[in-house]
PDB file of C-alpha atoms in Angstrom:
ATOM      1  CA  MET L   1       0.000   0.000   0.000  1.00  0.00           C
ATOM      2  CA  PRO L   2       1.464   3.339  -0.989  1.00  0.00           C
ATOM      3  CA  HIS L   3       2.458   5.688   1.793  1.00  0.00           C
ATOM      4  CA  ARG L   4       0.189   8.735   2.117  1.00  0.00           C
ATOM      5  CA  LYS L   5       1.552  12.064   3.167  1.00  0.00           C
ATOM      6  CA  PRO L   6      -0.280  13.585   6.107  1.00  0.00           C
ATOM      7  CA  THR L   7      -2.774  16.242   5.060  1.00  0.00           C
ATOM      8  CA  ALA L   8      -1.641  19.716   6.074  1.00  0.00           C
ATOM      9  CA  LYS L   9      -4.039  21.474   8.377  1.00  0.00           C
ATOM     10  CA  PRO L  10      -5.334  24.779   7.049  1.00  0.00           C
ATOM     11  CA  SER L  11      -3.700  27.756   8.702  1.00  0.00           C
ATOM     12  CA  THR L  12      -5.847  29.580  11.227  1.00  0.00           C
ATOM     13  CA  ARG L  13      -3.550  32.591  11.247  1.00  0.00           C
ATOM     14  CA  ARG L  14      -5.211  35.700   9.845  1.00  0.00           C
ATOM     15  CA  PRO L  15      -3.234  38.000   7.603  1.00  0.00           C
ATOM     16  CA  ALA L  16      -2.151  41.201   9.264  1.00  0.00           C
ATOM     17  CA  PRO L  17      -4.571  44.023   8.543  1.00  0.00           C
ATOM     18  CA  ARG L  18      -3.391  46.384   5.836  1.00  0.00           C
ATOM     19  CA  ARG L  19      -2.479  49.836   7.072  1.00  0.00           C
ATOM     20  CA  PRO L  20      -4.650  52.497   5.427  1.00  0.00           C
ATOM     21  CA  ARG L  21      -3.004  54.979   3.093  1.00  0.00           C
ATOM     22  CA  ILE L  22      -2.466  58.164   5.107  1.00  0.00           C
ATOM     23  CA  GLY L  23      -2.721  61.629   3.590  1.00  0.00           C
ATOM     24  CA  LEU L  24      -1.598  64.840   5.289  1.00  0.00           C
ATOM     25  CA  ALA L  25      -3.416  68.049   4.251  1.00  0.00           C
ATOM     26  CA  LEU L  26      -1.529  71.175   5.345  1.00  0.00           C
ATOM     27  CA  GLY L  27      -3.576  74.365   5.439  1.00  0.00           C
ATOM     28  CA  SER L  28      -2.856  77.999   4.632  1.00  0.00           C
ATOM     29  CA  GLY L  29      -1.985  80.570   7.273  1.00  0.00           C
ATOM     30  CA  ALA L  30       1.041  82.760   6.438  1.00  0.00           C
ATOM     31  CA  ALA L  31       3.536  82.836   9.352  1.00  0.00           C
ATOM     32  CA  ARG L  32       1.381  80.434  11.353  1.00  0.00           C
ATOM     33  CA  GLY L  33       2.441  77.812   8.821  1.00  0.00           C
ATOM     34  CA  TRP L  34       5.663  76.960  10.639  1.00  0.00           C
ATOM     35  CA  ALA L  35       3.377  75.063  13.043  1.00  0.00           C
ATOM     36  CA  HIS L  36       3.147  72.423  10.309  1.00  0.00           C
ATOM     37  CA  VAL L  37       6.733  71.431  11.100  1.00  0.00           C
ATOM     38  CA  GLY L  38       5.798  70.780  14.725  1.00  0.00           C
ATOM     39  CA  VAL L  39       2.750  68.790  13.631  1.00  0.00           C
ATOM     40  CA  ILE L  40       4.841  66.564  11.351  1.00  0.00           C
ATOM     41  CA  ARG L  41       7.443  65.994  14.065  1.00  0.00           C
ATOM     42  CA  ALA L  42       4.775  65.058  16.605  1.00  0.00           C
ATOM     43  CA  LEU L  43       3.050  62.684  14.166  1.00  0.00           C
ATOM     44  CA  GLU L  44       6.329  60.933  13.441  1.00  0.00           C
ATOM     45  CA  ALA L  45       7.038  60.648  17.177  1.00  0.00           C
ATOM     46  CA  ALA L  46       3.633  58.946  17.507  1.00  0.00           C
ATOM     47  CA  GLY L  47       4.581  56.471  14.783  1.00  0.00           C
ATOM     48  CA  VAL L  48       2.398  58.051  12.098  1.00  0.00           C
ATOM     49  CA  ARG L  49       4.166  58.611   8.772  1.00  0.00           C
ATOM     50  CA  PRO L  50       1.995  59.961   5.944  1.00  0.00           C
ATOM     51  CA  ASP L  51       2.079  58.215   2.575  1.00  0.00           C
ATOM     52  CA  LEU L  52       1.297  61.429   0.719  1.00  0.00           C
ATOM     53  CA  VAL L  53       1.168  65.140   1.472  1.00  0.00           C
ATOM     54  CA  CYS L  54      -0.565  68.129  -0.059  1.00  0.00           C
ATOM     55  CA  GLY L  55      -0.688  71.763   0.897  1.00  0.00           C
ATOM     56  CA  THR L  56      -2.158  75.180   0.309  1.00  0.00           C
ATOM     57  CA  SER L  57      -0.097  78.381   0.512  1.00  0.00           C
ATOM     58  CA  ILE L  58       2.365  78.114   3.428  1.00  0.00           C
ATOM     59  CA  GLY L  59       1.234  74.503   3.813  1.00  0.00           C
ATOM     60  CA  ALA L  60       2.511  73.899   0.286  1.00  0.00           C
ATOM     61  CA  LEU L  61       5.950  75.245   1.234  1.00  0.00           C
ATOM     62  CA  VAL L  62       6.312  73.059   4.332  1.00  0.00           C
ATOM     63  CA  GLY L  63       4.747  70.112   2.529  1.00  0.00           C
ATOM     64  CA  ALA L  64       7.259  70.441  -0.304  1.00  0.00           C
ATOM     65  CA  ALA L  65      10.172  70.328   2.144  1.00  0.00           C
ATOM     66  CA  TYR L  66       8.713  67.211   3.757  1.00  0.00           C
ATOM     67  CA  ALA L  67       7.891  65.449   0.478  1.00  0.00           C
ATOM     68  CA  ALA L  68      11.425  66.173  -0.784  1.00  0.00           C
ATOM     69  CA  GLY L  69      13.046  64.683   2.327  1.00  0.00           C
ATOM     70  CA  GLU L  70      14.467  68.117   3.201  1.00  0.00           C
ATOM     71  CA  LEU L  71      12.530  68.847   6.393  1.00  0.00           C
ATOM     72  CA  ASP L  72      15.584  68.639   8.681  1.00  0.00           C
ATOM     73  CA  ARG L  73      17.522  71.201   6.638  1.00  0.00           C
ATOM     74  CA  PHE L  74      14.421  73.341   6.198  1.00  0.00           C
ATOM     75  CA  GLU L  75      13.815  73.407   9.954  1.00  0.00           C
ATOM     76  CA  ARG L  76      17.419  74.434  10.602  1.00  0.00           C
ATOM     77  CA  TRP L  77      16.934  77.347   8.218  1.00  0.00           C
ATOM     78  CA  LEU L  78      13.692  78.342   9.953  1.00  0.00           C
ATOM     79  CA  ASN L  79      15.349  78.319  13.356  1.00  0.00           C
ATOM     80  CA  GLY L  80      17.941  80.793  12.092  1.00  0.00           C
ATOM     81  CA  LEU L  81      15.408  83.300  10.738  1.00  0.00           C
ATOM     82  CA  GLY L  82      15.475  86.739  12.325  1.00  0.00           C
ATOM     83  CA  VAL L  83      13.450  89.880  11.712  1.00  0.00           C
ATOM     84  CA  ALA L  84      16.185  91.286   9.436  1.00  0.00           C
ATOM     85  CA  ASP L  85      16.136  88.092   7.338  1.00  0.00           C
ATOM     86  CA  VAL L  86      12.372  88.276   6.894  1.00  0.00           C
ATOM     87  CA  ILE L  87      12.503  91.930   5.853  1.00  0.00           C
ATOM     88  CA  ALA L  88      15.333  91.176   3.412  1.00  0.00           C
ATOM     89  CA  PHE L  89      13.048  88.778   1.523  1.00  0.00           C
ATOM     90  CA  LEU L  90      10.336  91.424   1.097  1.00  0.00           C
ATOM     91  CA  ASP L  91      11.038  92.882  -2.352  1.00  0.00           C
ATOM     92  CA  VAL L  92       8.389  95.563  -2.580  1.00  0.00           C
ATOM     93  CA  GLY L  93       6.535  95.979  -5.872  1.00  0.00           C
ATOM     94  CA  LEU L  94       3.592  98.033  -7.114  1.00  0.00           C
ATOM     95  CA  ALA L  95       2.212  95.756  -9.841  1.00  0.00           C
ATOM     96  CA  GLY L  96      -0.055  92.949  -8.676  1.00  0.00           C
ATOM     97  CA  GLY L  97       0.987  92.924  -5.022  1.00  0.00           C
ATOM     98  CA  MET L  98       3.112  94.561  -2.340  1.00  0.00           C
ATOM     99  CA  ILE L  99       5.767  91.821  -2.485  1.00  0.00           C
ATOM    100  CA  LYS L 100       7.136  90.356  -5.701  1.00  0.00           C
ATOM    101  CA  GLY L 101       8.482  87.206  -4.036  1.00  0.00           C
ATOM    102  CA  GLU L 102      11.469  86.958  -6.387  1.00  0.00           C
ATOM    103  CA  ARG L 103      14.108  87.198  -3.635  1.00  0.00           C
ATOM    104  CA  LEU L 104      12.502  84.388  -1.665  1.00  0.00           C
ATOM    105  CA  MET L 105      12.264  82.104  -4.676  1.00  0.00           C
ATOM    106  CA  ARG L 106      15.872  82.829  -5.696  1.00  0.00           C
ATOM    107  CA  PHE L 107      16.941  81.841  -2.209  1.00  0.00           C
ATOM    108  CA  PHE L 108      15.119  78.513  -2.406  1.00  0.00           C
ATOM    109  CA  ARG L 109      16.504  77.747  -5.863  1.00  0.00           C
ATOM    110  CA  ARG L 110      20.045  78.389  -4.595  1.00  0.00           C
ATOM    111  CA  ASN L 111      19.730  76.456  -1.348  1.00  0.00           C
ATOM    112  CA  PHE L 112      17.213  73.674  -2.041  1.00  0.00           C
ATOM    113  CA  LEU L 113      17.168  71.304  -4.995  1.00  0.00           C
ATOM    114  CA  ASP L 114      14.158  72.031  -7.212  1.00  0.00           C
ATOM    115  CA  ARG L 115      13.051  68.528  -8.184  1.00  0.00           C
ATOM    116  CA  PRO L 116       9.956  67.978 -10.324  1.00  0.00           C
ATOM    117  CA  ILE L 117       6.935  67.217  -8.139  1.00  0.00           C
ATOM    118  CA  GLU L 118       6.545  63.772  -9.679  1.00  0.00           C
ATOM    119  CA  ARG L 119      10.087  62.827  -8.559  1.00  0.00           C
ATOM    120  CA  LEU L 120       9.785  63.754  -4.882  1.00  0.00           C
ATOM    121  CA  ALA L 121      10.193  61.084  -2.206  1.00  0.00           C
ATOM    122  CA  LEU L 122       6.480  61.314  -1.316  1.00  0.00           C
ATOM    123  CA  PRO L 123       3.495  61.947  -3.595  1.00  0.00           C
ATOM    124  CA  PHE L 124       2.839  65.680  -3.357  1.00  0.00           C
ATOM    125  CA  GLY L 125       0.169  68.113  -4.523  1.00  0.00           C
ATOM    126  CA  VAL L 126      -0.365  71.864  -4.351  1.00  0.00           C
ATOM    127  CA  VAL L 127      -3.530  73.967  -4.512  1.00  0.00           C
ATOM    128  CA  ALA L 128      -3.609  77.303  -6.343  1.00  0.00           C
ATOM    129  CA  THR L 129      -6.419  79.486  -7.688  1.00  0.00           C
ATOM    130  CA  SER L 130      -6.951  80.727 -11.243  1.00  0.00           C
ATOM    131  CA  LEU L 131      -7.299  84.507 -11.105  1.00  0.00           C
ATOM    132  CA  HIS L 132      -9.202  84.509 -14.407  1.00  0.00           C
ATOM    133  CA  ASN L 133     -12.133  82.271 -13.491  1.00  0.00           C
ATOM    134  CA  GLY L 134     -11.733  81.432  -9.794  1.00  0.00           C
ATOM    135  CA  GLY L 135     -11.117  77.780 -10.573  1.00  0.00           C
ATOM    136  CA  GLU L 136      -9.272  75.503  -8.171  1.00  0.00           C
ATOM    137  CA  VAL L 137      -5.993  74.350  -9.713  1.00  0.00           C
ATOM    138  CA  TRP L 138      -4.162  71.221  -8.548  1.00  0.00           C
ATOM    139  CA  LEU L 139      -0.447  71.199  -9.384  1.00  0.00           C
ATOM    140  CA  ARG L 140       0.937  67.642  -9.431  1.00  0.00           C
ATOM    141  CA  GLU L 141       3.894  67.874 -11.811  1.00  0.00           C
ATOM    142  CA  GLY L 142       6.627  70.227 -12.924  1.00  0.00           C
ATOM    143  CA  SER L 143       8.817  72.523 -10.835  1.00  0.00           C
ATOM    144  CA  THR L 144       8.135  72.152  -7.109  1.00  0.00           C
ATOM    145  CA  ILE L 145       9.293  75.700  -6.340  1.00  0.00           C
ATOM    146  CA  ASP L 146       7.144  77.221  -9.097  1.00  0.00           C
ATOM    147  CA  ALA L 147       4.085  75.362  -7.809  1.00  0.00           C
ATOM    148  CA  VAL L 148       4.733  76.490  -4.238  1.00  0.00           C
ATOM    149  CA  ARG L 149       5.254  80.103  -5.342  1.00  0.00           C
ATOM    150  CA  ALA L 150       1.879  80.067  -7.115  1.00  0.00           C
ATOM    151  CA  SER L 151       0.129  78.701  -4.044  1.00  0.00           C
ATOM    152  CA  LEU L 152       1.796  81.378  -1.875  1.00  0.00           C
ATOM    153  CA  ALA L 153       0.546  84.314  -3.961  1.00  0.00           C
ATOM    154  CA  LEU L 154      -1.688  85.879  -1.308  1.00  0.00           C
ATOM    155  CA  PRO L 155      -3.768  88.578  -3.042  1.00  0.00           C
ATOM    156  CA  ALA L 156      -2.619  92.184  -2.430  1.00  0.00           C
ATOM    157  CA  LEU L 157       0.490  90.901  -0.668  1.00  0.00           C
ATOM    158  CA  PHE L 158       2.312  88.688  -3.234  1.00  0.00           C
ATOM    159  CA  THR L 159       2.171  89.163  -6.980  1.00  0.00           C
ATOM    160  CA  PRO L 160       0.333  86.501  -9.036  1.00  0.00           C
ATOM    161  CA  VAL L 161       2.279  83.835 -10.939  1.00  0.00           C
ATOM    162  CA  ARG L 162       1.972  82.999 -14.630  1.00  0.00           C
ATOM    163  CA  HIS L 163       1.689  79.240 -15.147  1.00  0.00           C
ATOM    164  CA  GLU L 164       0.823  77.628 -18.502  1.00  0.00           C
ATOM    165  CA  GLY L 165      -1.024  80.701 -19.708  1.00  0.00           C
ATOM    166  CA  ARG L 166      -2.928  81.270 -16.468  1.00  0.00           C
ATOM    167  CA  LEU L 167      -2.463  83.772 -13.655  1.00  0.00           C
ATOM    168  CA  LEU L 168      -2.423  81.857 -10.375  1.00  0.00           C
ATOM    169  CA  VAL L 169      -2.850  83.137  -6.832  1.00  0.00           C
ATOM    170  CA  ASP L 170      -3.099  81.691  -3.328  1.00  0.00           C
ATOM    171  CA  GLY L 171      -4.958  78.384  -3.129  1.00  0.00           C
ATOM    172  CA  GLY L 172      -6.491  79.503   0.148  1.00  0.00           C
ATOM    173  CA  LEU L 173      -9.082  81.470  -1.833  1.00  0.00           C
ATOM    174  CA  VAL L 174     -10.807  78.221  -2.798  1.00  0.00           C
ATOM    175  CA  ASN L 175      -9.420  75.395  -0.645  1.00  0.00           C
ATOM    176  CA  PRO L 176      -7.598  76.539   2.508  1.00  0.00           C
ATOM    177  CA  VAL L 177      -7.276  72.998   3.936  1.00  0.00           C
ATOM    178  CA  PRO L 178      -6.924  70.647   0.937  1.00  0.00           C
ATOM    179  CA  VAL L 179      -8.705  67.529   2.190  1.00  0.00           C
ATOM    180  CA  SER L 180     -10.297  66.950  -1.222  1.00  0.00           C
ATOM    181  CA  LEU L 181      -6.900  66.876  -2.939  1.00  0.00           C
ATOM    182  CA  ALA L 182      -5.583  64.349  -0.416  1.00  0.00           C
ATOM    183  CA  ARG L 183      -8.594  62.111  -1.135  1.00  0.00           C
ATOM    184  CA  ALA L 184      -8.090  62.481  -4.889  1.00  0.00           C
ATOM    185  CA  MET L 185      -4.441  61.439  -4.462  1.00  0.00           C
ATOM    186  CA  GLY L 186      -5.566  58.163  -2.895  1.00  0.00           C
ATOM    187  CA  ALA L 187      -5.615  58.866   0.836  1.00  0.00           C
ATOM    188  CA  GLU L 188      -7.889  56.550   2.815  1.00  0.00           C
ATOM    189  CA  VAL L 189      -7.254  58.413   6.076  1.00  0.00           C
ATOM    190  CA  VAL L 190      -6.773  62.180   5.965  1.00  0.00           C
ATOM    191  CA  ILE L 191      -5.163  64.172   8.762  1.00  0.00           C
ATOM    192  CA  ALA L 192      -5.873  67.867   8.199  1.00  0.00           C
ATOM    193  CA  VAL L 193      -4.058  70.796   9.805  1.00  0.00           C
ATOM    194  CA  ASP L 194      -6.267  73.888  10.099  1.00  0.00           C
ATOM    195  CA  LEU L 195      -4.364  77.028  11.108  1.00  0.00           C
ATOM    196  CA  SER L 196      -7.385  79.347  11.228  1.00  0.00           C
ATOM    197  CA  ALA L 197      -9.308  77.995  14.206  1.00  0.00           C
ATOM    198  CA  ASP L 198      -8.814  81.025  16.474  1.00  0.00           C
ATOM    199  CA  ILE L 199      -7.873  83.978  14.281  1.00  0.00           C
ATOM    200  CA  LEU L 200     -11.082  85.877  13.510  1.00  0.00           C
ATOM    201  CA  GLY L 201     -10.715  89.527  14.520  1.00  0.00           C
ATOM    202  CA  ARG L 202      -7.129  89.062  15.676  1.00  0.00           C
ATOM    203  CA  HIS L 203      -5.624  91.705  13.369  1.00  0.00           C
ATOM    204  CA  LEU L 204      -8.096  94.350  14.518  1.00  0.00           C
ATOM    205  CA  ASN L 205      -7.344  93.863  18.212  1.00  0.00           C
ATOM    206  CA  GLU L 206      -4.946  96.546  19.421  1.00  0.00           C
ATOM    207  CA  ALA L 207      -4.062  94.388  22.421  1.00  0.00           C
ATOM    208  CA  HIS L 208      -2.202  92.128  19.970  1.00  0.00           C
ATOM    209  CA  ALA L 209      -0.009  94.682  18.228  1.00  0.00           C
ATOM    210  CA  ASP L 210       2.262  93.213  15.557  1.00  0.00           C
ATOM    211  CA  GLU L 211       5.975  93.069  16.170  1.00  0.00           C
ATOM    212  CA  GLY L 212       8.961  92.390  13.942  1.00  0.00           C
ATOM    213  CA  ALA L 213       8.563  92.369  10.166  1.00  0.00           C
ATOM    214  CA  ALA L 214       4.774  92.537  10.265  1.00  0.00           C
ATOM    215  CA  GLY L 215       4.915  95.447  12.712  1.00  0.00           C
ATOM    216  CA  GLU L 216       7.375  97.422  10.591  1.00  0.00           C
ATOM    217  CA  ILE L 217       5.256  97.041   7.462  1.00  0.00           C
ATOM    218  CA  ALA L 218       2.079  97.862   9.391  1.00  0.00           C
ATOM    219  CA  ASP L 219       3.734 100.987  10.838  1.00  0.00           C
ATOM    220  CA  TRP L 220       4.769 102.117   7.349  1.00  0.00           C
ATOM    221  CA  LEU L 221       1.213 101.649   6.097  1.00  0.00           C
ATOM    222  CA  ARG L 222      -0.202 103.510   9.093  1.00  0.00           C
ATOM    223  CA  ARG L 223       2.144 106.450   8.465  1.00  0.00           C
ATOM    224  CA  LEU L 224       1.083 106.513   4.816  1.00  0.00           C
ATOM    225  CA  GLN L 225      -2.542 106.389   5.884  1.00  0.00           C
ATOM    226  CA  ASP L 226      -2.016 109.250   8.358  1.00  0.00           C
ATOM    227  CA  ASN L 227      -0.253 111.364   5.715  1.00  0.00           C
ATOM    228  CA  LEU L 228      -3.121 110.875   3.282  1.00  0.00           C
ATOM    229  CA  SER L 229      -5.659 111.658   6.005  1.00  0.00           C
ATOM    230  CA  ALA L 230      -3.837 114.938   6.728  1.00  0.00           C
ATOM    231  CA  LEU L 231      -4.673 116.099   3.206  1.00  0.00           C
ATOM    232  CA  LEU L 232      -8.388 115.789   3.862  1.00  0.00           C
ATOM    233  CA  PRO L 233     -10.470 118.556   5.482  1.00  0.00           C
ATOM    234  CA  GLU L 234     -10.461 118.365   9.271  1.00  0.00           C
ATOM    235  CA  ARG L 235     -13.567 117.126  10.978  1.00  0.00           C
ATOM    236  CA  GLU L 236     -14.954 118.674  14.110  1.00  0.00           C
ATOM    237  CA  GLU L 237     -15.316 115.408  15.981  1.00  0.00           C
ATOM    238  CA  ALA L 238     -12.337 113.129  16.372  1.00  0.00           C
ATOM    239  CA  GLU L 239     -12.976 109.677  14.958  1.00  0.00           C
ATOM    240  CA  PRO L 240     -11.434 106.397  16.140  1.00  0.00           C
ATOM    241  CA  ARG L 241      -8.292 105.509  14.231  1.00  0.00           C
ATOM    242  CA  LEU L 242      -8.921 103.083  11.404  1.00  0.00           C
ATOM    243  CA  PRO L 243      -6.841  99.892  11.069  1.00  0.00           C
ATOM    244  CA  SER L 244      -3.957  99.856   8.592  1.00  0.00           C
ATOM    245  CA  MET L 245      -4.407  98.465   5.095  1.00  0.00           C
ATOM    246  CA  LEU L 246      -2.402  95.372   6.113  1.00  0.00           C
ATOM    247  CA  ASP L 247      -4.698  94.800   9.098  1.00  0.00           C
ATOM    248  CA  VAL L 248      -7.802  95.093   6.942  1.00  0.00           C
ATOM    249  CA  VAL L 249      -6.402  92.786   4.239  1.00  0.00           C
ATOM    250  CA  ALA L 250      -5.273  90.196   6.805  1.00  0.00           C
ATOM    251  CA  SER L 251      -8.587  90.220   8.662  1.00  0.00           C
ATOM    252  CA  SER L 252     -10.581  90.004   5.435  1.00  0.00           C
ATOM    253  CA  ILE L 253      -8.552  87.037   4.213  1.00  0.00           C
ATOM    254  CA  ASN L 254      -8.905  85.370   7.617  1.00  0.00           C
ATOM    255  CA  ILE L 255     -12.698  85.703   7.508  1.00  0.00           C
ATOM    256  CA  MET L 256     -12.837  84.303   3.989  1.00  0.00           C
ATOM    257  CA  GLN L 257     -10.576  81.353   4.719  1.00  0.00           C
ATOM    258  CA  VAL L 258     -12.296  80.434   7.987  1.00  0.00           C
ATOM    259  CA  ARG L 259     -15.695  80.386   6.293  1.00  0.00           C
ATOM    260  CA  ILE L 260     -14.459  78.433   3.276  1.00  0.00           C
ATOM    261  CA  SER L 261     -12.566  75.928   5.453  1.00  0.00           C
ATOM    262  CA  ARG L 262     -15.601  75.225   7.615  1.00  0.00           C
ATOM    263  CA  SER L 263     -17.830  74.798   4.599  1.00  0.00           C
ATOM    264  CA  ARG L 264     -15.488  72.513   2.690  1.00  0.00           C
ATOM    265  CA  MET L 265     -14.564  70.339   5.649  1.00  0.00           C
ATOM    266  CA  ALA L 266     -18.245  69.953   6.522  1.00  0.00           C
ATOM    267  CA  GLY L 267     -18.866  68.585   3.032  1.00  0.00           C
ATOM    268  CA  ASP L 268     -15.685  66.489   2.885  1.00  0.00           C
ATOM    269  CA  PRO L 269     -14.601  65.908   6.481  1.00  0.00           C
ATOM    270  CA  PRO L 270     -11.092  64.723   7.276  1.00  0.00           C
ATOM    271  CA  ASP L 271     -10.626  61.795   9.630  1.00  0.00           C
ATOM    272  CA  LEU L 272      -8.728  63.958  12.107  1.00  0.00           C
ATOM    273  CA  VAL L 273      -8.282  67.746  12.390  1.00  0.00           C
ATOM    274  CA  VAL L 274      -5.256  69.260  14.120  1.00  0.00           C
ATOM    275  CA  THR L 275      -5.867  72.887  15.142  1.00  0.00           C
ATOM    276  CA  PRO L 276      -2.839  74.824  16.426  1.00  0.00           C
ATOM    277  CA  ARG L 277      -3.840  77.930  18.391  1.00  0.00           C
ATOM    278  CA  LEU L 278      -1.802  80.732  16.855  1.00  0.00           C
ATOM    279  CA  ALA L 279      -3.845  83.919  17.110  1.00  0.00           C
ATOM    280  CA  GLN L 280      -0.869  85.651  18.737  1.00  0.00           C
ATOM    281  CA  LEU L 281       1.156  85.443  15.493  1.00  0.00           C
ATOM    282  CA  GLY L 282       0.876  88.252  12.956  1.00  0.00           C
ATOM    283  CA  LEU L 283       0.601  87.764   9.213  1.00  0.00           C
ATOM    284  CA  LEU L 284       4.351  88.195   8.637  1.00  0.00           C
ATOM    285  CA  ASP L 285       5.785  86.988  11.954  1.00  0.00           C
ATOM    286  CA  PHE L 286       7.918  84.402  10.162  1.00  0.00           C
ATOM    287  CA  HIS L 287      10.763  84.972  12.637  1.00  0.00           C
ATOM    288  CA  ARG L 288       8.713  83.450  15.495  1.00  0.00           C
ATOM    289  CA  THR L 289       9.571  79.919  14.432  1.00  0.00           C
ATOM    290  CA  GLY L 290       9.952  78.435  17.903  1.00  0.00           C
ATOM    291  CA  ASP L 291       6.488  79.537  19.051  1.00  0.00           C
ATOM    292  CA  ALA L 292       4.798  78.129  15.953  1.00  0.00           C
ATOM    293  CA  ILE L 293       6.602  74.761  15.929  1.00  0.00           C
ATOM    294  CA  ALA L 294       5.984  74.241  19.654  1.00  0.00           C
ATOM    295  CA  GLU L 295       2.280  74.943  19.182  1.00  0.00           C
ATOM    296  CA  GLY L 296       2.141  72.459  16.303  1.00  0.00           C
ATOM    297  CA  ARG L 297       3.517  69.744  18.578  1.00  0.00           C
ATOM    298  CA  ARG L 298       1.084  70.680  21.339  1.00  0.00           C
ATOM    299  CA  ALA L 299      -1.872  70.559  18.945  1.00  0.00           C
ATOM    300  CA  VAL L 300      -1.065  66.963  17.993  1.00  0.00           C
ATOM    301  CA  GLU L 301      -0.848  65.962  21.660  1.00  0.00           C
ATOM    302  CA  ALA L 302      -4.281  67.532  22.170  1.00  0.00           C
ATOM    303  CA  VAL L 303      -5.796  65.063  19.660  1.00  0.00           C
ATOM    304  CA  ARG L 304      -3.583  62.118  20.584  1.00  0.00           C
ATOM    305  CA  GLU L 305      -6.538  60.025  21.745  1.00  0.00           C
ATOM    306  CA  GLY L 306      -8.287  60.439  18.405  1.00  0.00           C
ATOM    307  CA  LEU L 307      -5.031  59.705  16.580  1.00  0.00           C
ATOM    308  CA  ASP L 308      -4.590  56.453  18.498  1.00  0.00           C
ATOM    309  CA  ARG L 309      -8.163  55.403  17.694  1.00  0.00           C
ATOM    310  CA  LEU L 310      -7.553  55.917  13.972  1.00  0.00           C
ATOM    311  CA  PHE L 311      -4.787  53.317  13.917  1.00  0.00           C
ATOM    312  CA  ALA L 312      -5.888  50.999  16.717  1.00  0.00           C
TER     313      ALA L 312
END
């Protein structure tokens, strides 16, 4: 009788569950954007490493550094920023915006390798806005620095950017926290960073006077405003002093972005929202790196329970 091999018992071991594809959506917020670095550091410390990243405005800049594997060097540069450095990047122009942005972009081209977006270490996307028709533009290929510059073009502050026949401005006009782009790029779990949770009315509050670069520009605008007011006929009753043009622009943009963010995230909610509290930072307080990064770390710790539940 032929010898029969023993029948193998079917394995009862279940395959390990597949980890969902994680997307990180970094929102707009000018100088508050350095908080994104703290958020990324805190997520990594918690064992969460995004599979893709996308960003709007300042979120696009930090996201590009992360997607390129340059975050360590980028953070070292941030930590060395002083008020004089920030002011040195502000090349004032009269056509299209107060700041041309050419000095800043030249600096990044000299000091950071400008890889095409499609060749970065992580999948990366940028949101900009078409000035011609208000359309939302997703930049997923071509020069990383050019895409970031387009997304940074805050109206009235930075000049628009020409890209493939279109004039592009800040993506925060249409999608301040780009959850939808992260989903479109294949994210199954989206962690969104919203920098506008506590900023409404901040720039009109005299108790929070701007310092540093933002303060110097605001002072210049106030002096210009006072000089123009002196040319007008005097009024019998003294009126309260009006905010500077920079204050009005900043507050108007804040209102717009808060409303748009709430509306869009209600329709397409992320799986987790990280909300750094940064009302104390002015529009151009880019030299206050330490405060912003520390608050980004703290904001992740504040939602740590929800983060743990996502990947339990």
